[in-house]
CSV table of C-alpha atoms in Angstrom, one decimal:
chain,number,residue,atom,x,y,z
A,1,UNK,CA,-0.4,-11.7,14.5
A,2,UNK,CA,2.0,-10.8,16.9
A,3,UNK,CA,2.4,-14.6,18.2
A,4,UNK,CA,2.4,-15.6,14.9
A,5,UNK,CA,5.8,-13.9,14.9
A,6,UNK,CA,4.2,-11.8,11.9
A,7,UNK,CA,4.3,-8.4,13.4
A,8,UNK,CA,6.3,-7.0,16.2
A,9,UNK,CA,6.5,-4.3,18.4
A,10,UNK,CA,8.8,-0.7,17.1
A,11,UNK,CA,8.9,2.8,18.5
A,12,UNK,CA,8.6,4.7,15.7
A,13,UNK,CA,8.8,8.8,15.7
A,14,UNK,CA,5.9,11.0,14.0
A,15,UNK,CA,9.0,12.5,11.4
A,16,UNK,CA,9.6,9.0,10.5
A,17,UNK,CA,5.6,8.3,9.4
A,18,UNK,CA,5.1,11.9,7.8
A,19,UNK,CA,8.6,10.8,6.1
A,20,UNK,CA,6.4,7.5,4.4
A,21,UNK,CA,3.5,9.3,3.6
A,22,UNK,CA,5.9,11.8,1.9
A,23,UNK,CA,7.1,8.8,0.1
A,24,UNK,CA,4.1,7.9,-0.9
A,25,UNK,CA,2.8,10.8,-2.7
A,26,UNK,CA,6.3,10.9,-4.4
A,27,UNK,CA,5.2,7.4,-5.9
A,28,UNK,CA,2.2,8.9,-6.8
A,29,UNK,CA,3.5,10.9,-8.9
A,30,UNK,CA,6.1,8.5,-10.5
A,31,UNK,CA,2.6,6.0,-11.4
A,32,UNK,CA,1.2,9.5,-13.1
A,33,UNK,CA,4.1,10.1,-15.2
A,34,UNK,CA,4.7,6.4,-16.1
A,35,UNK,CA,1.1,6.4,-17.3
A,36,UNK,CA,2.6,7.0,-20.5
A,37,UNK,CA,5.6,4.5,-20.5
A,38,UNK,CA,4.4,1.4,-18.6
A,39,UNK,CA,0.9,0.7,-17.8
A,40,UNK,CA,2.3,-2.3,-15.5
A,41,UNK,CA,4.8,-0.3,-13.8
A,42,UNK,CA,2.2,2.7,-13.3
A,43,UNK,CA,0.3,0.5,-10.8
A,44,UNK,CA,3.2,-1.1,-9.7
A,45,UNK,CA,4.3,2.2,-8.3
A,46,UNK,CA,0.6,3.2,-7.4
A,47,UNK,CA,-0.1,-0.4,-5.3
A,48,UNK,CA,3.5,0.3,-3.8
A,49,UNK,CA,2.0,4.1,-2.9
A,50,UNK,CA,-0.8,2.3,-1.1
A,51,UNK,CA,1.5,0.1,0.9
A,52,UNK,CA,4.1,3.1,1.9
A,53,UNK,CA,0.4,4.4,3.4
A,54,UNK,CA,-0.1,0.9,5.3
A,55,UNK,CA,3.3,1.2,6.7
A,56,UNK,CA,2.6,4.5,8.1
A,57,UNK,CA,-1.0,3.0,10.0
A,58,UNK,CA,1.1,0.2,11.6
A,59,UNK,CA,4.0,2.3,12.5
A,60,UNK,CA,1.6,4.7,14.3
A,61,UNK,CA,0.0,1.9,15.9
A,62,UNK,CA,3.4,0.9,17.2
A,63,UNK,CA,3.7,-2.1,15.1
A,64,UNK,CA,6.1,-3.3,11.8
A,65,UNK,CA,6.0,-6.4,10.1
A,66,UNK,CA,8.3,-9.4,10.6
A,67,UNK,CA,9.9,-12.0,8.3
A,68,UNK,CA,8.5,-12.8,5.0
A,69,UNK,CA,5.3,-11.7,3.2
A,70,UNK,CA,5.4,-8.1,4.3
A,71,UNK,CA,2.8,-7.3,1.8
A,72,UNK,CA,0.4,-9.5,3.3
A,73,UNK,CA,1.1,-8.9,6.9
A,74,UNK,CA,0.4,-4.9,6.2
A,75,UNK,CA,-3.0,-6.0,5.0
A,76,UNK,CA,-3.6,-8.7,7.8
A,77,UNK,CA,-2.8,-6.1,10.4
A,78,UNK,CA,-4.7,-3.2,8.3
A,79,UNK,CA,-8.0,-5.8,8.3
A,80,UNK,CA,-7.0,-6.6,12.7
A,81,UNK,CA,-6.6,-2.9,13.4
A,82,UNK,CA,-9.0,-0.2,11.1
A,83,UNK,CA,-12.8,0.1,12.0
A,84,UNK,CA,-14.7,-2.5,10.2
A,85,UNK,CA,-15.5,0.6,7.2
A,86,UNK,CA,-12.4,0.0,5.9
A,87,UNK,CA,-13.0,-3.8,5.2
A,88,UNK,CA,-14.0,-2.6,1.4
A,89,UNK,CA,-10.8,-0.7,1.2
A,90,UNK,CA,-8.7,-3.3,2.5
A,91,UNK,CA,-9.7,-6.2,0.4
A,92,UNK,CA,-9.6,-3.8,-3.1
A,93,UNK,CA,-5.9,-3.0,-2.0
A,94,UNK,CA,-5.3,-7.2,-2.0
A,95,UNK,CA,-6.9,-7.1,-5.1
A,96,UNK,CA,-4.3,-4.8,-6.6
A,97,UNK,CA,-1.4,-6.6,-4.6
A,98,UNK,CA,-2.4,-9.6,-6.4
A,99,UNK,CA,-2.3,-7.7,-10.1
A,100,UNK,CA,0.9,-6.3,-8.8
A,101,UNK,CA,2.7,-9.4,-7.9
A,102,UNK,CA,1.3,-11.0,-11.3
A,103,UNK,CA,2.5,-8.0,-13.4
A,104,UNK,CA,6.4,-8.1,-11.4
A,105,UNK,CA,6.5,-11.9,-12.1
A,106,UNK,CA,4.6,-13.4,-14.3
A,107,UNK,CA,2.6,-12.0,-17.1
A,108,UNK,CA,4.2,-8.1,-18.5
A,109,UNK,CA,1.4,-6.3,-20.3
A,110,UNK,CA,-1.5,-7.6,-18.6
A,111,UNK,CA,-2.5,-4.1,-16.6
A,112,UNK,CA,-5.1,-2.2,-18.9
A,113,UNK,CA,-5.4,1.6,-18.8
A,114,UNK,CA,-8.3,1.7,-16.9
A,115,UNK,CA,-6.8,-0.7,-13.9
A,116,UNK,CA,-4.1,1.7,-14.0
A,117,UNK,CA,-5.9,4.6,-13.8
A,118,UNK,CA,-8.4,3.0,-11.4
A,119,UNK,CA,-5.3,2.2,-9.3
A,120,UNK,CA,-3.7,5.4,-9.0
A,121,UNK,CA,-7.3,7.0,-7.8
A,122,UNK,CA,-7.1,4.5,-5.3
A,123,UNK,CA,-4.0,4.9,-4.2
A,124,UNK,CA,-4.4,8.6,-4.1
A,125,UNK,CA,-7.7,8.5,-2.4
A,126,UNK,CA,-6.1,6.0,0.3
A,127,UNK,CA,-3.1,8.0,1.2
A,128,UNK,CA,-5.6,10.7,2.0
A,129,UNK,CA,-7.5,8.6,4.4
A,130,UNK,CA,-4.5,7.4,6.2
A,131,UNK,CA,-3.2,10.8,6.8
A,132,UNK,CA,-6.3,12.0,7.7
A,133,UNK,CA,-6.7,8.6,10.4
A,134,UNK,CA,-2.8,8.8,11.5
């Protein structure tokens, strides 16, 4: 990844990665409370919750992403660098990054309850894991 010009190296401090993982729970609770608004935006902000926690694994790996398709690159690098047990995790969050970039621009409305709902548990249950691993 790192010849790909994808991902490149970054010296990042351990305030800086609790700071993202703070972030991320704050999200979590913005996807809870927009439950009731915007079913789309709920796992917008859930999915985007995830990814704060993806940031945190590659900054404490020593890595950041380069150049264009960040969201990929965090789940390239997340597939490259967690133990294999992960793989299921990893592909569900590309699952929700595709709902996510389909509910920002292309179709509003399409994000049922339950995805939402589904979402945030994820999201909430992957944040722990990566503070936990990190």
């Amino acid at each position: 990844m790192e010849r790909a010009g994808l991902i490149e190296h970054c010296r990042v401090a351990k305030a800086e990665i609790k700071e993202l993982l703070k972030l991320a729970r704050r999200d979590m609770k913005t996807a809870q409370e927009l439950m009731n608004i915007s079913l789309d935006w709920a796992l917008i902000v859930a999915y985007n919750a995830a990814l704060q926690a993806g940031f945190a694994v590659m900054y404490a790996k020593g890595f950041r992403p380069k150049g264009p398709d960040r969201h990929k690159t965090v789940i390239r690098f997340l597939h490259a660098s967690l133990e294999p047990s992960f793989k299921p995790t990893i592909n569900r969050l590309d699952r929700i990054r595709k709902k996510r970039h389909q509910a920002v621009y292309r179709l509003a409305g399409t994000i049922s309850e339950r995805e939402a709902r589904a979402t945030i548990k994820f999201a909430e249950e992957f944040i722990i894991q990566v503070a936990n691993l990190i």
